[in-house]
Coordinates of C-alpha atoms in Angstrom, one line a residue:
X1 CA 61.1 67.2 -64.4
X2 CA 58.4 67.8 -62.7
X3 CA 57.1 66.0 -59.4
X4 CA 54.4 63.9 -59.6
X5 CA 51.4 62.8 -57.4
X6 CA 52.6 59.8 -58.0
X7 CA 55.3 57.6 -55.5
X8 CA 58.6 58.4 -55.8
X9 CA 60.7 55.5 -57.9
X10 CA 64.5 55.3 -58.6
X11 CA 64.2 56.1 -62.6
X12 CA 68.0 55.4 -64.0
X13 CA 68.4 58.8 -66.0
X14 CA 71.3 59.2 -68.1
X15 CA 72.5 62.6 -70.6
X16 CA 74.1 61.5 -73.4
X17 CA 75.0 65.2 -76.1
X18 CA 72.8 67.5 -74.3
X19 CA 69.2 64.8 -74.3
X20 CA 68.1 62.8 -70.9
X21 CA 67.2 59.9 -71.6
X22 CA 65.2 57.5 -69.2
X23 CA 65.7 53.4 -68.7
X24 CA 62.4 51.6 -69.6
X25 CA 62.3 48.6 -67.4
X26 CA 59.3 46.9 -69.5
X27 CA 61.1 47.5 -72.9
X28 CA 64.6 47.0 -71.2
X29 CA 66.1 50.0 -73.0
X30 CA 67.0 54.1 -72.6
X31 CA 64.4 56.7 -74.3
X32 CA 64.0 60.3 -74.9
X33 CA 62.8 61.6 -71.3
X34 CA 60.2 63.7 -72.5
X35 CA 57.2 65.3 -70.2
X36 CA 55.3 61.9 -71.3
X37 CA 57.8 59.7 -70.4
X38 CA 58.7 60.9 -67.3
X39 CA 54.5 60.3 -66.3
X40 CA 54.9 56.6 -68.2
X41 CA 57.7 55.6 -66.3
X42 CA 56.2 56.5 -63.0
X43 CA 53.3 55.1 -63.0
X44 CA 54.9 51.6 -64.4
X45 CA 57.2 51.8 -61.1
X46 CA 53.6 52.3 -59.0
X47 CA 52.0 49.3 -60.8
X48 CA 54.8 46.9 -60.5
X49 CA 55.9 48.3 -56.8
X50 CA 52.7 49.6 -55.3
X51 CA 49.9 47.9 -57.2
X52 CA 51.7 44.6 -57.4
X53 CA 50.9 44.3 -60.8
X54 CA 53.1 41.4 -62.6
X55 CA 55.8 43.0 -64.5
X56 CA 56.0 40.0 -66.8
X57 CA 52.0 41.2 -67.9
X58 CA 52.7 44.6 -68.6
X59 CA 53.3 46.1 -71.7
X60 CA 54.4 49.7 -73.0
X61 CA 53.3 51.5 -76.3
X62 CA 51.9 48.7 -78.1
X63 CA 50.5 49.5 -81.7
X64 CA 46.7 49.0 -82.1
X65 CA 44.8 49.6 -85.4
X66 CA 41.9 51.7 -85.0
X67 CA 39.7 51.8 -88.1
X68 CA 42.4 52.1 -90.9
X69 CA 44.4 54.6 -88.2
X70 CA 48.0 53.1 -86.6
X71 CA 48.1 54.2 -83.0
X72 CA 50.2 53.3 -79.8
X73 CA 48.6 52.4 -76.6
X74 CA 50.8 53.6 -73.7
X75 CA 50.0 50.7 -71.1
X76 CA 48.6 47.1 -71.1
X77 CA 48.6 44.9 -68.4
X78 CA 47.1 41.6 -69.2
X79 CA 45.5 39.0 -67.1
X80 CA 46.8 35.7 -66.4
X81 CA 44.8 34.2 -69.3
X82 CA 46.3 36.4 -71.6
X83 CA 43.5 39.3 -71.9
X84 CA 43.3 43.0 -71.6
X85 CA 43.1 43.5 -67.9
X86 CA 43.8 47.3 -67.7
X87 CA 44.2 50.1 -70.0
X88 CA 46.1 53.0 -69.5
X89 CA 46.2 56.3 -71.3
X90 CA 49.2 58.8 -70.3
X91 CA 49.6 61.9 -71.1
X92 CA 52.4 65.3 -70.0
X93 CA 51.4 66.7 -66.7
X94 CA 50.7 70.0 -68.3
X95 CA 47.6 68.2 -70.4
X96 CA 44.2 68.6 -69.1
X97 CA 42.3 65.1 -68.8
X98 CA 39.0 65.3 -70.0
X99 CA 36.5 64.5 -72.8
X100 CA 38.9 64.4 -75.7
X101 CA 41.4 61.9 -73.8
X102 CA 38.5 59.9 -72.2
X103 CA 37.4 59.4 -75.8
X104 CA 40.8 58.3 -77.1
X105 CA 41.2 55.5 -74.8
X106 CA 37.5 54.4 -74.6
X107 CA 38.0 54.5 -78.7
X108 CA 41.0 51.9 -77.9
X109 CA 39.7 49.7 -75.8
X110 CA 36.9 48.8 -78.5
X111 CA 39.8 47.4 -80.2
X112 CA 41.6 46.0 -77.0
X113 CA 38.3 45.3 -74.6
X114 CA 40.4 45.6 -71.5
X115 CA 38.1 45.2 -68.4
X116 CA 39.4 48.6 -66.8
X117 CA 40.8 51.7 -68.8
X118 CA 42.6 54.5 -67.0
X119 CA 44.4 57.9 -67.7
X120 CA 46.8 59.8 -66.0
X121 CA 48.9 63.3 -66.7
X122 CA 50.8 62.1 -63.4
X123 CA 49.2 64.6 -61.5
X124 CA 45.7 63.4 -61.6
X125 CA 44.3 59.9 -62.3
X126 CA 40.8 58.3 -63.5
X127 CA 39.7 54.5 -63.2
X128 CA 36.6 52.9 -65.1
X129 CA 35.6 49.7 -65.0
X130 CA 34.3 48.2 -68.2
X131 CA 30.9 47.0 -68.4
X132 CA 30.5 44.6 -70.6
X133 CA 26.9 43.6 -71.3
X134 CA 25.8 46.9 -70.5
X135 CA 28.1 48.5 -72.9
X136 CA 29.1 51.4 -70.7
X137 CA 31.6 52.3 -67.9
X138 CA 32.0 52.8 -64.0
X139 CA 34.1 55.2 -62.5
X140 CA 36.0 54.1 -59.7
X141 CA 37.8 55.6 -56.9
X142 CA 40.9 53.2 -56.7
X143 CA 43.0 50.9 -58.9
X144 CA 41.3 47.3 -58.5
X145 CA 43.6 44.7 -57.3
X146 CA 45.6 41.9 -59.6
X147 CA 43.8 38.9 -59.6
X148 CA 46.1 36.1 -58.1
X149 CA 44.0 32.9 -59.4
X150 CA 45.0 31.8 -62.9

């Protein structure tokens, strides 16, 4: 696979009849190691080891309805109180971010109102911080820290 700009983590990879598969450490279990994954895995090894993030608060493709459409977001953490703390969209490294995924996630977190949303293709990565009563976003220019008061 392909590196990342991302830390280096110690993913257990196992081949199993010609597939990889990769060991989800949210989830608890082996999956398909596709381009995807691979970025999905990562980054949950830089929230949990870098960020700090509570690994007990994160979650990994969670269904969401959105209108009458079943979709899957690819990573919630939630604050202490149980909210959407941060969203984060994933996509291969070979996918361009731009309008179209911006759109996607912003379109989820109507549904989930998470107070940051993020995306990442592994090799680039955008944070916005969720305005509420101005309806609108703010880039910023690093992950914001865990809160550590209930």
């Amino acid at each position: 696979m392909q590196k990342l700009n991302l830390p280096d983590c110690d993913l257990r990879i196992k081949s199993e009849e010609g597939n990889q598969f990769v060991f989800d450490i949210i989830r608890k279990k082996y999956l398909v190691l596709t381009p995807e994954e691979w970025v999905r895995q990562h980054f949950v090894h830089l929230m949990i080891n870098h960020l700090k993030y509570p690994k007990s608060l994160i979650s990994v493709e969670n269904g969401l309805k959105y209108f009458k459409n079943q979709k899957r977001s690819d990573i919630v953490l939630k604050n202490r109180q149980g909210g959407n703390f941060l969203l984060i969209e994933c996509k291969a490294p070979d996918v361009k971010l731009g309008r179209n995924t911006l759109t996607q996630i912003s379109q989820y977190n109507k549904q989930l109102q998470a107070a940051y949303i993020a995306m990442t293709n592994g090799l680039q990565h955008y944070i916005w911080e969720y305005q509420a009563k101005l309806g609108s976003y703010t880039q910023l220019k690093e992950f914001p820290t865990f809160p550590t008061k209930s």
